[in-house]
Short mmCIF file of C-alpha atoms in Angstrom, two decimals:
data_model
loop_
_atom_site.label_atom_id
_atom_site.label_comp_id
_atom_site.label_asym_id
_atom_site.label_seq_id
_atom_site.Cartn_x
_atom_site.Cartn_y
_atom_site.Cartn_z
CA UNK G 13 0.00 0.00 0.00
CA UNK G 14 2.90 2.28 0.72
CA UNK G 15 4.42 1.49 -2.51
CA UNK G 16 0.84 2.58 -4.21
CA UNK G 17 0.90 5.95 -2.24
CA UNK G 18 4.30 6.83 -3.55
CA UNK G 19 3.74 6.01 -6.95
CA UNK G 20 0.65 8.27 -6.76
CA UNK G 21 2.45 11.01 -5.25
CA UNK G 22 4.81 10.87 -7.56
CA UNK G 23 2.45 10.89 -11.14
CA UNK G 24 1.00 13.60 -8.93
CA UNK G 25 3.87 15.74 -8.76
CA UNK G 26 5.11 14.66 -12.34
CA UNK G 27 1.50 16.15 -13.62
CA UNK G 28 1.67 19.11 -11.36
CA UNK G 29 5.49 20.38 -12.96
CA UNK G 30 4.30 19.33 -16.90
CA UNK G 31 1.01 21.68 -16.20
CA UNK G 32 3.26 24.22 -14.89
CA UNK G 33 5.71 23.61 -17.69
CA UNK G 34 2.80 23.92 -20.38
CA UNK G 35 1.72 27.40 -18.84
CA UNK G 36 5.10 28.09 -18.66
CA UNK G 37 5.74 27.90 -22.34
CA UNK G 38 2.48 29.44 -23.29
CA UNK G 39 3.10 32.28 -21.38
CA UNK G 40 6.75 32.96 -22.89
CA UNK G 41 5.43 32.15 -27.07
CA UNK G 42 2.77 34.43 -26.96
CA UNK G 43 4.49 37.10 -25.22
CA UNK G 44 7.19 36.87 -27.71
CA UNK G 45 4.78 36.38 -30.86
CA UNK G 46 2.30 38.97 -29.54
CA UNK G 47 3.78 41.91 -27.45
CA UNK G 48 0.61 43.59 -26.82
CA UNK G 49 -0.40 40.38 -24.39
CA UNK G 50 2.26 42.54 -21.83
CA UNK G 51 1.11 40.50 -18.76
CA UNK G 52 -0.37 37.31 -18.93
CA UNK G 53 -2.31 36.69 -15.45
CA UNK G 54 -3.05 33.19 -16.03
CA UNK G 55 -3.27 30.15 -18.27
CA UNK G 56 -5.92 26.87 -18.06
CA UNK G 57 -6.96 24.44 -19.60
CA UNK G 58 -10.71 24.96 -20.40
CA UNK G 59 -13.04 21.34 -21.04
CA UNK G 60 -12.23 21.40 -24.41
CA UNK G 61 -9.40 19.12 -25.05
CA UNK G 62 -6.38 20.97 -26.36
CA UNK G 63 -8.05 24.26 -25.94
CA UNK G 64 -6.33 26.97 -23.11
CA UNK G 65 -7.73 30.03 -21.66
CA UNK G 66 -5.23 33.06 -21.43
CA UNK G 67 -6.53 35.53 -18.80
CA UNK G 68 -4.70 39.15 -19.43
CA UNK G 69 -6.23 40.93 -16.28
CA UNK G 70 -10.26 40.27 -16.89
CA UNK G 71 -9.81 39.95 -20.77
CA UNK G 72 -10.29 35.92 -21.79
CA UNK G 73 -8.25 34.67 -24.79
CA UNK G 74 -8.07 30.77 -26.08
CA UNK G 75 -5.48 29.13 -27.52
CA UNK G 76 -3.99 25.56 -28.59
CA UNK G 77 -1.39 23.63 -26.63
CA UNK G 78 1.47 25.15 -28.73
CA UNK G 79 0.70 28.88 -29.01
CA UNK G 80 0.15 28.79 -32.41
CA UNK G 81 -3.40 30.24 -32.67
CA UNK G 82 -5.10 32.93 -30.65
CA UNK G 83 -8.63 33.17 -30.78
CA UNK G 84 -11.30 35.96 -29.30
CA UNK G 85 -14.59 34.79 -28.90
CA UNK G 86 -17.10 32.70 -26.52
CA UNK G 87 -16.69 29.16 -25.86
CA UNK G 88 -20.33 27.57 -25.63
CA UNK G 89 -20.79 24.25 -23.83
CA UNK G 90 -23.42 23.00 -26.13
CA UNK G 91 -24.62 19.34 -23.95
CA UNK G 92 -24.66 21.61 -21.14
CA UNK G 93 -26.28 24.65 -23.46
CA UNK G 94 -23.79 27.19 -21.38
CA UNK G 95 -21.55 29.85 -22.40
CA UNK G 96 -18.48 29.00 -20.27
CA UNK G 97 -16.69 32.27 -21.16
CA UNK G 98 -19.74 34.10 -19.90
CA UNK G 99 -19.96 32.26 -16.61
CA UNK G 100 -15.74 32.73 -16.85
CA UNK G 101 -16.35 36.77 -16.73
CA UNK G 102 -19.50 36.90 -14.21
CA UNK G 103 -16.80 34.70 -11.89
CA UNK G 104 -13.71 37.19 -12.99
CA UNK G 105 -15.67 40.48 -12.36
CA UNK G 106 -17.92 39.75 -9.08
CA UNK G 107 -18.05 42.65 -6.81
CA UNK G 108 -17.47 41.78 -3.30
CA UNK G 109 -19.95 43.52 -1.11
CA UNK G 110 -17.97 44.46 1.69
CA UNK G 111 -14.90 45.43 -0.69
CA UNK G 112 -16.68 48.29 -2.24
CA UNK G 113 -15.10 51.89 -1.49
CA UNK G 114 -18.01 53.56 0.43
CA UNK G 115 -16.30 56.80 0.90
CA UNK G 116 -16.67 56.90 -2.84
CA UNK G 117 -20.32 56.71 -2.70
CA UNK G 118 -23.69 58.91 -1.97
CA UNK G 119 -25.42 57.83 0.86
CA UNK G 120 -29.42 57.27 0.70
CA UNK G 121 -31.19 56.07 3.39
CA UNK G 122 -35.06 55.07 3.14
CA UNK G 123 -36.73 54.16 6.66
CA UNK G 124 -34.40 52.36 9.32
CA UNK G 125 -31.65 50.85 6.12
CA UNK G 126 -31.00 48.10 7.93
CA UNK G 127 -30.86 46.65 4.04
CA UNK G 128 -27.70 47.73 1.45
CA UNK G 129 -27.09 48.22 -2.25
CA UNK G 130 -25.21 49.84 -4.29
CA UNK G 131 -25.73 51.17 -7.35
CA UNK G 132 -23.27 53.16 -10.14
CA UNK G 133 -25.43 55.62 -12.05
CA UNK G 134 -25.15 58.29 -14.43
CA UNK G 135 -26.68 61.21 -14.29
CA UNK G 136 -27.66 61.47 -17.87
CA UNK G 137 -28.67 57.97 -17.79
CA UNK G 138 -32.46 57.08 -18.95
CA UNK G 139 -32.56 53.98 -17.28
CA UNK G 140 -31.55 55.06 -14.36
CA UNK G 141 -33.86 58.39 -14.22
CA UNK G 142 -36.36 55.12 -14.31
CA UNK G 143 -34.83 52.96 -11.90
CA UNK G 144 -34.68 55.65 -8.97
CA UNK G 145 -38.46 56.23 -9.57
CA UNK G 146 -39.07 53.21 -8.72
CA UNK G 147 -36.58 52.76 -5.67
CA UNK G 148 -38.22 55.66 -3.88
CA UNK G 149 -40.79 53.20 -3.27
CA UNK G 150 -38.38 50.91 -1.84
CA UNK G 151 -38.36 51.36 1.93
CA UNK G 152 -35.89 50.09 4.75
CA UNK G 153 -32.55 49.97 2.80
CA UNK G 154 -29.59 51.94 2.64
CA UNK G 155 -28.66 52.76 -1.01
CA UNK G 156 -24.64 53.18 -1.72
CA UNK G 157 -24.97 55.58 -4.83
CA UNK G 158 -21.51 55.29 -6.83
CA UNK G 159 -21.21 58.30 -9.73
CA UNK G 160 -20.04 56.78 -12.83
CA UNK G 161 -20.15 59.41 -15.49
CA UNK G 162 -19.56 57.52 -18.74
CA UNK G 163 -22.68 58.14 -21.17
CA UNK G 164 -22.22 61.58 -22.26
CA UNK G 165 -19.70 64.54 -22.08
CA UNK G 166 -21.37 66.92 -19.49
CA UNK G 167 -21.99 63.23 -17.54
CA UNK G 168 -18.58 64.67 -15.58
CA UNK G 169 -19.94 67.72 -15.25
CA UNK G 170 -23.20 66.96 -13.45
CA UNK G 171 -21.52 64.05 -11.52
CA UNK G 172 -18.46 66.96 -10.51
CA UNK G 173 -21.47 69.35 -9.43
CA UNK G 174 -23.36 66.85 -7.62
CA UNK G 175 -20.58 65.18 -5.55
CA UNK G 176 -19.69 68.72 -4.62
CA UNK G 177 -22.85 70.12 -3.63
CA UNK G 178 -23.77 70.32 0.16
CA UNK G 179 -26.52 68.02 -0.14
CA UNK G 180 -25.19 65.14 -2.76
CA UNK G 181 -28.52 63.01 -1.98
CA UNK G 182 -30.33 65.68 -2.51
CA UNK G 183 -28.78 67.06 -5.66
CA UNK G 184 -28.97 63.35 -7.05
CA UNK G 185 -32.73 63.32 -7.01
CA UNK G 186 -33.05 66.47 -7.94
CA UNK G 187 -31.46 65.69 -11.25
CA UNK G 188 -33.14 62.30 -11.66
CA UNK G 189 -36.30 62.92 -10.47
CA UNK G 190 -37.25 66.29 -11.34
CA UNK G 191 -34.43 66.90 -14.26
CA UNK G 192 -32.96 69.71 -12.20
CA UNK G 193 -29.52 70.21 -13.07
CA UNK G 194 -26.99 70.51 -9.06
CA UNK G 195 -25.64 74.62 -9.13
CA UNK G 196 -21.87 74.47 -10.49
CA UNK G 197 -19.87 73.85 -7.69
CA UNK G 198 -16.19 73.01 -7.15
CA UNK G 199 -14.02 70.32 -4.76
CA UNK G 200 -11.68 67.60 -5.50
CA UNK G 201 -13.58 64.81 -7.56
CA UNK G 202 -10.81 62.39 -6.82
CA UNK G 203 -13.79 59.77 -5.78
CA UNK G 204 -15.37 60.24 -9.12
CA UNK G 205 -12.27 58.93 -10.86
CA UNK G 206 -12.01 56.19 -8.22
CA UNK G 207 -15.48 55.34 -9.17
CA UNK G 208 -14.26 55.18 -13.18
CA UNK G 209 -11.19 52.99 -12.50
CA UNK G 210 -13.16 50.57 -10.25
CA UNK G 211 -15.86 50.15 -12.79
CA UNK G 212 -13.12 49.38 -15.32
CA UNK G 213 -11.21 46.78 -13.38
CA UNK G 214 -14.02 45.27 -13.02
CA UNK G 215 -16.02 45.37 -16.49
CA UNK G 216 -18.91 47.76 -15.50
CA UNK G 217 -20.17 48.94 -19.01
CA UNK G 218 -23.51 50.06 -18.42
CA UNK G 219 -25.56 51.94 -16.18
CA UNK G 220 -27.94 51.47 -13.88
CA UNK G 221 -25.41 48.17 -12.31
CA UNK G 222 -27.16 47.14 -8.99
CA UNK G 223 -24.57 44.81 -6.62
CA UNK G 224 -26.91 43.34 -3.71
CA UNK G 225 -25.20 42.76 0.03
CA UNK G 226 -24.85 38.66 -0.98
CA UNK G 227 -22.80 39.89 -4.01
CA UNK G 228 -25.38 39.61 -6.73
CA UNK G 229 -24.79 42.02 -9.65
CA UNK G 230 -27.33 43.14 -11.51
CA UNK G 231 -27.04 45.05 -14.86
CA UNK G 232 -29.41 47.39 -15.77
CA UNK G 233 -33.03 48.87 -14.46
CA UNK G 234 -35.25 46.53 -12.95
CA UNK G 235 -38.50 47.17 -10.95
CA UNK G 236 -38.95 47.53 -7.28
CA UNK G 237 -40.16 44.44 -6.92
CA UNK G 238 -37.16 42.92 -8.49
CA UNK G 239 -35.45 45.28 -6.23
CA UNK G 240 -37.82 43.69 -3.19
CA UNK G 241 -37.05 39.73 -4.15
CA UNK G 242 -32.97 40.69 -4.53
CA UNK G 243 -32.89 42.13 -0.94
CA UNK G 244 -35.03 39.61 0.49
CA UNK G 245 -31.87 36.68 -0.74
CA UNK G 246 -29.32 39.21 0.16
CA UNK G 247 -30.73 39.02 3.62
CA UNK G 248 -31.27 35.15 3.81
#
């Protein structure tokens, strides 16, 4: 039995080094063949036999065992009828709850807000206009408003003038819900770049995006009582 174990351990250890090897050498051809892949995070074998993902930060790349092909695209599990690069990103870009830079963020408070969200909006957002309609109907949660100006080119602007006015909850629904532009006002809108680089590193494209206190993230307007049944997990 002994003998057995060591054997194991050893085609254990043998496998371990020739996977490291393998990313190893992938890492080193395509960096040579393709300079602009500057810093490859990761490389894995995906289900498909002979098939690799390259990770480069939250950007997801496929190639064969040798380097010699690069491709961009989605890899669909079609018995399983999922889109593993899909489920690949939601994994890569997940917003931990508690990680999120409040001091970047608006506080709104309905009732006691013993529940939390956060939310990144932009103030010349449709959507969103929509979606904090129907959150004022939302009682008993704390809302962690994140400006993300990224639609249009006074979104800046408006965000700059909101973050700096004396009342930022305020001036927020007075822009979304009565289309009443925040008075020009000036301070350091360091936060409002911290908002932009976070929602880069970690793929936020569109506005209204909703993250939940049990990590959900939701892109996009949805009703209150979407709002309601996402709260209602978060708290379970």
């Amino acid at each position: 039995m002994k003998l057995v174990a060591c054997v194991l351990a050893a085609a254990s250890l043998t496998f371990g080094l020739s996977v490291h090897a393998q990313d190893a050498n992938l890492k080193k051809t395509l960096t040579e063949r393709i300079p602009q892949l500057e810093k490859i995070d990761e490389v894995r074998p995906t289900p498909m036999t002979g098939l690799y993902e390259v990770r480069v930060g939250t950007d997801i790349f496929y190639t064969d065992a040798k380097g010699n092909y690069l491709i961009q695209g989605e890899l669909i599990d079609t018995k399983a009828k999922r889109n593993l690069t899909e489920d690949r990103m939601t994994q890569l870009t997940a917003v931990d709850f508690k990680q999120l830079p409040i001091k970047d963020a608006i506080t709104i408070v309905h009732g006691k807000g013993e529940r939390k969200m956060a939310v990144f909006e932009d103030p010349n957002c449709g959507y969103c206009k929509r979606f904090e309609k129907d959150l004022q109907s939302v009682d008993n949660v704390t809302i962690y408003l994140f400006l993300y100006p990224i639609l249009s080119p006074d979104s800046a602007e408006k965000s700059r003038n909101i973050w700096c006015s004396k009342d930022p909850a305020k001036a927020w629904h007075e822009q979304m819900l009565n289309s009443k532009n925040a008075s020009a006002a000036q301070c350091d809108p360091a936060a409002i770049q911290r908002n932009l680089a976070f929602g880069r590193k970690y793929k936020i494209t569109g506005t209204p995006t909703i993250v939940f206190a049990n990590n959900v993230r939701v892109p996009g307007a949805i009703s209150a009582a979407e709002v309601e049944k996402h709260l209602a997990a978060a708290a379970k």
